[in-house]
mmCIF file of C-alpha atoms and ligand atoms in Angstrom:
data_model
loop_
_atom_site.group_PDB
_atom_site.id
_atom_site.type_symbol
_atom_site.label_atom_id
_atom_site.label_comp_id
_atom_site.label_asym_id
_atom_site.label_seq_id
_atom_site.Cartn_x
_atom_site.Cartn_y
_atom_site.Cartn_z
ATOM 1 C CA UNK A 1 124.292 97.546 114.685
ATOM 2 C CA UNK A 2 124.818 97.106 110.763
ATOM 3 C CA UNK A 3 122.440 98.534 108.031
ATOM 4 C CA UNK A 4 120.203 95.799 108.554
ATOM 5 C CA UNK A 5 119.116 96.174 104.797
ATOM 6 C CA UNK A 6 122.330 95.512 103.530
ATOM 7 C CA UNK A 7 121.473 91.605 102.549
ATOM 8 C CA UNK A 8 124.479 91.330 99.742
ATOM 9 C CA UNK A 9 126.388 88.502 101.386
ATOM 10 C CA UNK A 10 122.921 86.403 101.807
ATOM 11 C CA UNK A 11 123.211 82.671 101.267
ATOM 12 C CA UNK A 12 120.167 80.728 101.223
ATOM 13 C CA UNK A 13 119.439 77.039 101.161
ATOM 14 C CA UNK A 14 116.144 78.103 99.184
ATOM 15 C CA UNK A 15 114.675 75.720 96.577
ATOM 16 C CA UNK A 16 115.060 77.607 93.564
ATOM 17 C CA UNK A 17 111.919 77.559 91.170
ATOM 18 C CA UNK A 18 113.289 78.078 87.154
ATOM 19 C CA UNK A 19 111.446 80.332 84.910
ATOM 20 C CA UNK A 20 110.596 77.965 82.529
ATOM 21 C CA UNK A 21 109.330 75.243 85.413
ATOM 22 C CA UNK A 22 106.006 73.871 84.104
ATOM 23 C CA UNK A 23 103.585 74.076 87.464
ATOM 24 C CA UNK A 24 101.068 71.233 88.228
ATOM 25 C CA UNK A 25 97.718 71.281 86.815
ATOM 26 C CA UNK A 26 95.007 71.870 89.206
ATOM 27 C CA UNK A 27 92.970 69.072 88.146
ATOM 28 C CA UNK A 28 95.241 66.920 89.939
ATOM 29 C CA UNK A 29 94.956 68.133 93.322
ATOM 30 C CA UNK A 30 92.542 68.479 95.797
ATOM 31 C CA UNK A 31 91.073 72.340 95.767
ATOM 32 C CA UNK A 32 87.648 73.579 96.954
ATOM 33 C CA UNK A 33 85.414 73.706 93.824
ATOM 34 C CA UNK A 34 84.148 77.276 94.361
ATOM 35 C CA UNK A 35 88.221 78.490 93.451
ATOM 36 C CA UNK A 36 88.655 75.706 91.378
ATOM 37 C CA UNK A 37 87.755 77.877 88.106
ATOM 38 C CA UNK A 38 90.084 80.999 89.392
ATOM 39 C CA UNK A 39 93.344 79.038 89.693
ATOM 40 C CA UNK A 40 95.659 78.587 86.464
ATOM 41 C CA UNK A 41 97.764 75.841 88.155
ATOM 42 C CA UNK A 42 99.405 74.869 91.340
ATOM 43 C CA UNK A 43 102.913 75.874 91.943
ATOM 44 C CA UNK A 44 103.945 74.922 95.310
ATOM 45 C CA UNK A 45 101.843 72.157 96.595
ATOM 46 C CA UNK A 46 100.956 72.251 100.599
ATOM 47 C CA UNK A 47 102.769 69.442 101.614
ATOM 48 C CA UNK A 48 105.807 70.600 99.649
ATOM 49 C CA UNK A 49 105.357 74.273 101.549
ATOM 50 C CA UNK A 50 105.088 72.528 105.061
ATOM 51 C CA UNK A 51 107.686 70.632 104.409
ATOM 52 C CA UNK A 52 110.436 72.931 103.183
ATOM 53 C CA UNK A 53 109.178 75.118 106.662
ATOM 54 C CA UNK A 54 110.367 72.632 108.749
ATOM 55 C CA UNK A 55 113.392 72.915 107.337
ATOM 56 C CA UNK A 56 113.564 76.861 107.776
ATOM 57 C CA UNK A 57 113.019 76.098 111.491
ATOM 58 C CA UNK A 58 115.822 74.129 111.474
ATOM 59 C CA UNK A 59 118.323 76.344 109.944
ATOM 60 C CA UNK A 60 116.418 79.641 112.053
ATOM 61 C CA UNK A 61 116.711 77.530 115.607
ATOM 62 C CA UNK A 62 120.663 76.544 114.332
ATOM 63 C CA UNK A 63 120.878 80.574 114.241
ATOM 64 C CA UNK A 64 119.717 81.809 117.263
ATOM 65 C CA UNK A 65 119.177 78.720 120.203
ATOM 66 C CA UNK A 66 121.697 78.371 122.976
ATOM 67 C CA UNK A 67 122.551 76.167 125.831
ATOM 68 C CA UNK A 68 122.328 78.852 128.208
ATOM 69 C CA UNK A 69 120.235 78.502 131.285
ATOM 70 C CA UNK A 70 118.199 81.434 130.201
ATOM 71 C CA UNK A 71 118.334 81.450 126.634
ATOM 72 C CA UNK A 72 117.440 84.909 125.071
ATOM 73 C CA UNK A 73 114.134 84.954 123.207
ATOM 74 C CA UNK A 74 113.408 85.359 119.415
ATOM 75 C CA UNK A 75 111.060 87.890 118.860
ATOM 76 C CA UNK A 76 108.799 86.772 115.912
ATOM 77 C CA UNK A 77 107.388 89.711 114.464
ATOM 78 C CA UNK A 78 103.939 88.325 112.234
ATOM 79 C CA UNK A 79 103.057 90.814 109.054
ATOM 80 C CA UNK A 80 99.512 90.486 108.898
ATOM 81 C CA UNK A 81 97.849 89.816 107.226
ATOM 82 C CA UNK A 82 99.056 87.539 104.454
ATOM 83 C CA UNK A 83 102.062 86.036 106.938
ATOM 84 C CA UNK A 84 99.408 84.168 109.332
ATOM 85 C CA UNK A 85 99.349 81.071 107.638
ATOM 86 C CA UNK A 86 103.369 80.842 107.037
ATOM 87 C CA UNK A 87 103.723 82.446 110.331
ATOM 88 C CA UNK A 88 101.498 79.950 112.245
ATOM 89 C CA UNK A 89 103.675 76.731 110.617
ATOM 90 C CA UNK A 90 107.003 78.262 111.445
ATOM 91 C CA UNK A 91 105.935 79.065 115.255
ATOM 92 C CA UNK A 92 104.732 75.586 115.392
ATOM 93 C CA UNK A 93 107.945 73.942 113.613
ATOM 94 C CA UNK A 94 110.113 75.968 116.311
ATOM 95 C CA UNK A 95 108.302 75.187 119.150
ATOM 96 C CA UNK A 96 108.511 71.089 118.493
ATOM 97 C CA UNK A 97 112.465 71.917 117.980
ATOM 98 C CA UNK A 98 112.610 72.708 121.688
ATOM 99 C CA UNK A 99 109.879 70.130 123.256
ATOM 100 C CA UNK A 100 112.267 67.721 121.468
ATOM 101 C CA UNK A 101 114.874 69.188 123.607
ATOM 102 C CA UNK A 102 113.253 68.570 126.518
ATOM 103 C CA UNK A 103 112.702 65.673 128.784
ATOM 104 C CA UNK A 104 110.901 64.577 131.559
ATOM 105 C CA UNK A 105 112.166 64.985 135.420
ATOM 106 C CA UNK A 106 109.984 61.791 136.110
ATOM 107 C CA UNK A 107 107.524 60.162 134.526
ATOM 108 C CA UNK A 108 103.740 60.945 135.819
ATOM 109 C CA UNK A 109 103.613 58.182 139.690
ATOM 110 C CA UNK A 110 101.388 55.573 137.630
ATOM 111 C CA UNK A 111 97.647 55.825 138.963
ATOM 112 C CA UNK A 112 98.106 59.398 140.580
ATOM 113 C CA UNK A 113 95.356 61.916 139.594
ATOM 114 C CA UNK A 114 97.011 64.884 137.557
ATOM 115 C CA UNK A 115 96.529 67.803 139.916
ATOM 116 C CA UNK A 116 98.527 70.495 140.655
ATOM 117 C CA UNK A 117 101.346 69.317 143.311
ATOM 118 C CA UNK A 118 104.073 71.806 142.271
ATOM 119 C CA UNK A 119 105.456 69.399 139.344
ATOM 120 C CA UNK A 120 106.553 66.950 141.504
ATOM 121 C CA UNK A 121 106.135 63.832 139.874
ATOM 122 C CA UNK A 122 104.210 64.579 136.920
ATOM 123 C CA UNK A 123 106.134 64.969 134.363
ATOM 124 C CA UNK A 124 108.164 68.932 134.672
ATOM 125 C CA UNK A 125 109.643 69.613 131.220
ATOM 126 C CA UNK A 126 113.750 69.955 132.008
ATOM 127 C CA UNK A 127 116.553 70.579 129.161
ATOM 128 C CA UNK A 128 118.070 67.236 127.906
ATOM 129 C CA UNK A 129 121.931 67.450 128.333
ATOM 130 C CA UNK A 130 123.576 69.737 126.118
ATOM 131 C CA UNK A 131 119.906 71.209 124.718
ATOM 132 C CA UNK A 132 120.272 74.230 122.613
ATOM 133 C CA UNK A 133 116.813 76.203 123.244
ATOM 134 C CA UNK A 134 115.253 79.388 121.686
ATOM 135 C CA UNK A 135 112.160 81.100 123.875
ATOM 136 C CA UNK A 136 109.644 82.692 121.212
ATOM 137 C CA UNK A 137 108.074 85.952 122.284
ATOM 138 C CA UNK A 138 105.402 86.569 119.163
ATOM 139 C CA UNK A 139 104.188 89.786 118.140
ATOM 140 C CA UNK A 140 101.492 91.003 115.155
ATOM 141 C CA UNK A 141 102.054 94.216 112.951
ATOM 142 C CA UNK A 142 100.545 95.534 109.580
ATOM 143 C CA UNK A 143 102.085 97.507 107.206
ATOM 144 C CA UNK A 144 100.843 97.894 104.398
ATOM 145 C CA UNK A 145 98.255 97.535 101.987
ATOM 146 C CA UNK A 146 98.267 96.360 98.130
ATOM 147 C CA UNK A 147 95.569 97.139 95.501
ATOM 148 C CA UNK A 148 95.036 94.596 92.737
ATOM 149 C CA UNK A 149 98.329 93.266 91.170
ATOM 150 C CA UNK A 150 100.170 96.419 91.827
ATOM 151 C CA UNK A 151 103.068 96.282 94.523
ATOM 152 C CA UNK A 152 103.128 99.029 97.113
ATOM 153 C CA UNK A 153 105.088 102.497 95.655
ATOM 154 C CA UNK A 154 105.522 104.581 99.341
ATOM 155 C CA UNK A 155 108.705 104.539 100.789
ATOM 156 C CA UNK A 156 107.728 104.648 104.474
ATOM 157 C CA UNK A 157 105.218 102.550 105.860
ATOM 158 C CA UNK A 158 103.327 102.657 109.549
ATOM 159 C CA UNK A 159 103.585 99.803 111.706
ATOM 160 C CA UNK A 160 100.104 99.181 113.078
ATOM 161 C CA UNK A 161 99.125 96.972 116.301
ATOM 162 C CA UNK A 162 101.470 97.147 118.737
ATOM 163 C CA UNK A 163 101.078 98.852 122.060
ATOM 164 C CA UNK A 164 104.391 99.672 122.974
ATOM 165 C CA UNK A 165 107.274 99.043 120.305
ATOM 166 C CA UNK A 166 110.081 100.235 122.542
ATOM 167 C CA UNK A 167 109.313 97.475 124.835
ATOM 168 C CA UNK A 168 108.482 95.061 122.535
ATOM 169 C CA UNK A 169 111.838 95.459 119.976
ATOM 170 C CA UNK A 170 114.638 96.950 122.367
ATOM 171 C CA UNK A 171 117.753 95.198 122.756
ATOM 172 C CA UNK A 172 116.151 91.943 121.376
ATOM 173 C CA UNK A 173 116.572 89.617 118.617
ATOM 174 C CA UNK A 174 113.985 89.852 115.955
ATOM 175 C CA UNK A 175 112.571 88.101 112.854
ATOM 176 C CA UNK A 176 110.608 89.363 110.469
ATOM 177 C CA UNK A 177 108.269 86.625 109.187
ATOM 178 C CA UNK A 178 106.852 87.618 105.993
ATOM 179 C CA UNK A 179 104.956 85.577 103.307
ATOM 180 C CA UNK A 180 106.426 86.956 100.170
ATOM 181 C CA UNK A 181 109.101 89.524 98.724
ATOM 182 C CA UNK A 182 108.096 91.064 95.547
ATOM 183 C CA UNK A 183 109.536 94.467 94.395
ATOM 184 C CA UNK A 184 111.032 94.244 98.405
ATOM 185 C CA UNK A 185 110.128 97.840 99.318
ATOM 186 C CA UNK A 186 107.919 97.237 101.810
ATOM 187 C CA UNK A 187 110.944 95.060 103.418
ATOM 188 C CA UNK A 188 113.400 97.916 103.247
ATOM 189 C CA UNK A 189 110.822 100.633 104.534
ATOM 190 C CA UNK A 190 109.937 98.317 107.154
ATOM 191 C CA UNK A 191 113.521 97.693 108.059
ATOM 192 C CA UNK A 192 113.731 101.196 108.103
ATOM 193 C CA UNK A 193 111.305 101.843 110.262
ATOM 194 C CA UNK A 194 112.374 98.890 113.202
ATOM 195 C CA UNK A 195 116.416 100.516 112.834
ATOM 196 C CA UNK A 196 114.694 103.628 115.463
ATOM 197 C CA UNK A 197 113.727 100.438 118.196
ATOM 198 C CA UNK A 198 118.062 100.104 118.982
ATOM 199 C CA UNK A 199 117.420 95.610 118.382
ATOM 200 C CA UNK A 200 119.973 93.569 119.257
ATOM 201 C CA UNK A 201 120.012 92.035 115.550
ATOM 202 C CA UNK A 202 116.934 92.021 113.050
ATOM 203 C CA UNK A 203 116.587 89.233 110.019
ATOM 204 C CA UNK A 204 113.959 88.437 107.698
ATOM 205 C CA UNK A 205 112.364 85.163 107.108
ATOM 206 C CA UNK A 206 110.278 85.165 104.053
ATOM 207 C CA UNK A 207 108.490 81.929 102.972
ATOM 208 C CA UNK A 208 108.880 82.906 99.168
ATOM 209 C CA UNK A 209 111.248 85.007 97.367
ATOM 210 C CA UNK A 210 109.883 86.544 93.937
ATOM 211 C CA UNK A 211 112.226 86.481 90.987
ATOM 212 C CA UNK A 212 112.032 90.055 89.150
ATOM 213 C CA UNK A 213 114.328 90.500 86.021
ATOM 214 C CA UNK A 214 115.042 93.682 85.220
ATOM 215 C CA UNK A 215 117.355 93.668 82.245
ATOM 216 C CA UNK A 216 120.282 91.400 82.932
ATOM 217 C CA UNK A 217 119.613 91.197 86.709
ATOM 218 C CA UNK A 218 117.682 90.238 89.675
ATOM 219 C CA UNK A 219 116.428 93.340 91.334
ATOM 220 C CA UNK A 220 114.390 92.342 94.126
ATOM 221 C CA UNK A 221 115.918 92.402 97.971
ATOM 222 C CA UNK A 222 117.038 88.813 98.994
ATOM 223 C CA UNK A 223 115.878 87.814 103.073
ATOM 224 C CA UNK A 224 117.612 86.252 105.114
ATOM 225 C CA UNK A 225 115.949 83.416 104.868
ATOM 226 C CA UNK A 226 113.382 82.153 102.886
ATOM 227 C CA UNK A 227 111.262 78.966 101.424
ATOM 228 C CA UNK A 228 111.556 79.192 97.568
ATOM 229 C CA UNK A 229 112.564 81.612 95.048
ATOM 230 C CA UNK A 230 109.593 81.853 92.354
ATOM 231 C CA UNK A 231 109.200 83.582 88.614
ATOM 232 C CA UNK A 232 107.394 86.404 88.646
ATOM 233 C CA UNK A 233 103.672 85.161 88.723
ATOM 234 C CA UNK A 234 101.094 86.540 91.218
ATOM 235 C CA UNK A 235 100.205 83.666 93.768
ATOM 236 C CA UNK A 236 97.756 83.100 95.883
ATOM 237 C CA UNK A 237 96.911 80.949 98.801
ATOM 238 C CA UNK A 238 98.355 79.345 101.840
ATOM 239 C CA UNK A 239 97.258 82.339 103.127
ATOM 240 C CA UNK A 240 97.859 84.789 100.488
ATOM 241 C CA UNK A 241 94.956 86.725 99.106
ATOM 242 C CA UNK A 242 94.170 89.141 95.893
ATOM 243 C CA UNK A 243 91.956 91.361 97.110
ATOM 244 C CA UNK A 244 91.167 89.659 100.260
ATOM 245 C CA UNK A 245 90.182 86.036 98.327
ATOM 246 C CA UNK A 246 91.913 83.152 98.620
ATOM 247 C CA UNK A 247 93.526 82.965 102.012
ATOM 248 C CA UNK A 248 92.097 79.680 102.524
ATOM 249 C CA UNK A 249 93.530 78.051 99.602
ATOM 250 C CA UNK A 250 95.399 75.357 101.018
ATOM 251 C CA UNK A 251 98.209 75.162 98.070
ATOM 252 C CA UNK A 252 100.000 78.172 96.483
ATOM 253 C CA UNK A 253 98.307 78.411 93.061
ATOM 254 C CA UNK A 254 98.909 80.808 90.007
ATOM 255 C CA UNK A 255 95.669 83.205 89.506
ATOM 256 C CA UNK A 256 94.133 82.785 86.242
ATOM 257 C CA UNK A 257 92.828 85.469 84.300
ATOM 258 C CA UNK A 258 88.912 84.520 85.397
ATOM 259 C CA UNK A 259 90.109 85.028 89.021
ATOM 260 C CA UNK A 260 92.202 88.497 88.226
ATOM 261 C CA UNK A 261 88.575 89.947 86.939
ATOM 262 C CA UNK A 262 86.092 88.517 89.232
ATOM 263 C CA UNK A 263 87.600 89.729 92.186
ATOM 264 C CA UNK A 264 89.277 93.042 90.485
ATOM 265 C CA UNK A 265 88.753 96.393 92.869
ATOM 266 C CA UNK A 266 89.748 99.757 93.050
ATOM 267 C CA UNK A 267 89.265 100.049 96.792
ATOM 268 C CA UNK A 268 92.459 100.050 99.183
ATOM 269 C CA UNK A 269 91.987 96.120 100.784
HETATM 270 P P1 IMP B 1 106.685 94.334 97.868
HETATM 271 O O1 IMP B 1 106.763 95.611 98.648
HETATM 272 O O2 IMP B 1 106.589 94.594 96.395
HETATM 273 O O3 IMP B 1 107.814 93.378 98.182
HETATM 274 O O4 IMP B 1 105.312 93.646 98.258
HETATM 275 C C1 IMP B 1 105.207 92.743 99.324
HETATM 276 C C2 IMP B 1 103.776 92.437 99.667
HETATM 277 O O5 IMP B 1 102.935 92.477 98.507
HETATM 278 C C3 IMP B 1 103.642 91.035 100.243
HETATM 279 O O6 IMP B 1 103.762 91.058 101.641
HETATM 280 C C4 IMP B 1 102.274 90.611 99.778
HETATM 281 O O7 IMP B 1 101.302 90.954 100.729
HETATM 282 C C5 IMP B 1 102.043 91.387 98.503
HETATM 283 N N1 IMP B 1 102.344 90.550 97.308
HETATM 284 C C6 IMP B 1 103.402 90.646 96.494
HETATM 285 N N2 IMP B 1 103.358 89.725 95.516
HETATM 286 C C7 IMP B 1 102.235 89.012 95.731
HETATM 287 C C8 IMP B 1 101.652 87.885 95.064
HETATM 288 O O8 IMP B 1 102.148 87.323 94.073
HETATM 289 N N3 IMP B 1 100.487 87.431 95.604
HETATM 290 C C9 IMP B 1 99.890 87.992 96.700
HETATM 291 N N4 IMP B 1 100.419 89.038 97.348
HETATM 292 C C10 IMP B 1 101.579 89.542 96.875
#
C-alpha cells in the first residue's frame, strides 16, 4: 500500500465556502433559545448539511460497492466524539443506497401472520439485477482531545476503544469519518498510526474541510472526501462542541465572542 497521507492528487466535488461569504443571521432560523445568545451566525444550515451528505454517500458507495455476490465490507471507522452526528447521517445515507438495491423475492401471502417461516413468502431482501452493494462493518475510536480554540500540537495520537485493531482493520477497506480538518495533524498522526494494521486501502471522509492561509497558500491536509471547504472560523454544532457545548445544535453556527468566554476552560475536555 501507498503513503496513505499522500492526498496531493485529491479532487473533491466539495461546495466551496469563499472567505468573504456573508453567513446567515441567526435570527432567521430556528435555534434553541438557551444558545441563541452564543452563536454569531449560521454558516451551514442543517438541511443544507444533510443534504450535501447524501451526496457524499453517493460518490463514497460509487467508490467502493460491487456486484459481487459477497461484496467486501467498508469499514467505517467513527472519531468520537465530534464525528457522531456526521457519522450517524452518512451510515444512514449508505445504508438506503443498498435497500434501494434490493427487492423483494415475493411480496408478504396477503392475510398471513408475519412469523418466522424461514423467509418464505414474506418478503426476503434479494439484489435487484445488476445491484452494486457495499456491507458496512462500523467501528468507534477516540483520538484526541482539544482545549479551547487551540488545535492539537502532538504528533502521535492513541487510538482508544477498540478491542482488537488487528482484527478489526486487517486486509480491509476503511474510512475514516471525521467531522472537521483543521490544522490536519490529527489526520496524518492518525493515518500514521492505522499504516501498522496492513488495510487493504484507507480514505478519509471529512464532513468539512477548514481553509487555513498561511502566506500565499492553503496549508491544511485535503481528505478524500469531504462536505464543504470553510474560512477559518471555529464552528460549532451538528455535533461539534467547544468545550463539550453545543453538540446538540442542530445547524453549524459561528461562536460568538459571549459563547468563547462563557464556556472558556483550562481543563483537557
Ligand atoms: P486538527 O488536528 O487541527 O485538524 O484538529 C481536528 C479536530 O479539532 C477536529 O476533529 C475537531 O474535533 C477539532 N476542531 C477543529 N476545528 C474545530 C472547530 O472549528 N470547531 C470545533 N472543533 C474543531
Amino acid at each position: 500500500m501507498g503513503d496513505p497521507t499522500d492526498l496531493k492528487s485529491v479532487k473533491s466535488s466539495a461546495i466551496v465556502i469563499p472567505d468573504d461569504f456573508r453567513p446567515y443571521p441567526p435570527g432567521s432560523f430556528c435555534l434553541p433559545s438557551f444558545y441563541a445568545k452564543d452563536v454569531e451566525s449560521v454558516l451551514i444550515p442543517e438541511g443544507l448539511l444533510r443534504d450535501r451528505i447524501k451526496a457524499l454517500a453517493r460518490e463514497i458507495h460509487a467508490k467502493y460497492a460491487s456486484t459481487d455476490e459477497e461484496p467486501a465490507p467498508l469499514v467505517l471507522v467513527c472519531v468520537l466524539k465530534s464525528s457522531f452526528k456526521f457519522f450517524c447521517a452518512l451510515q444512514l445515507e449508505l445504508e438506503l443506497l443498498n435497500t434501494e438495491q434490493s427487492q423483494l423475492i415475493a411480496p408478504p401471502v396477503s392475510g398471513a401472520p408475519y412469523h418466522n417461516n424461514g423467509g418464505q413468502g414474506n418478503g426476503t431482501a434479494i439484489p435487484s439485477a445488476g445491484a452494486r452493494l457495499l456491507p458496512l462493518l462500523c467501528e468507534f475510536i477516540r483520538v484526541k482531545s482539544y482545549v479551547n480554540t487551540n488545535s492539537a500540537t502532538e504528533n502521535e495520537v492513541k487510538i482508544q476503544g477498540l478491542a482488537d485493531p488487528v482484527e478489526a482493520f486487517a486486509q480491509k477497506d476503511v474510512l475514516i469519518v471525521e467531522d472537521i480538518i483543521d490544522s490536519g495533524r490529527t489526520m496524518q498522526a492518525l493515518l500514521r498510526n492505522l499504516q501498522q494494521y496492513n488495510m487493504k486501502s484507507v480514505r478519509v471522509v471529512s464532513m468539512l474541510w477548514k481553509r487555513l492561509i498561511q502566506g500565499n497558500s492553503v496549508s491544511s491536509f485535503r481528505p478524500h472526501f469531504h462536505g464543504f471547504e470553510i474560512p477559518d472560523r471555529f464552528v460549532i454544532g451538528f455535533g461539534m462542541d467547544y468545550n463539550e457545548r453545543y453538540r446538540d445544535l442542530n445547524h453549524l453556527c459561528i461562536i460568538n465572542a459571549a459563547g468563547i468566554a462563557r464556556y472558556a476552560t483550562n481543563q483537557p475536555s
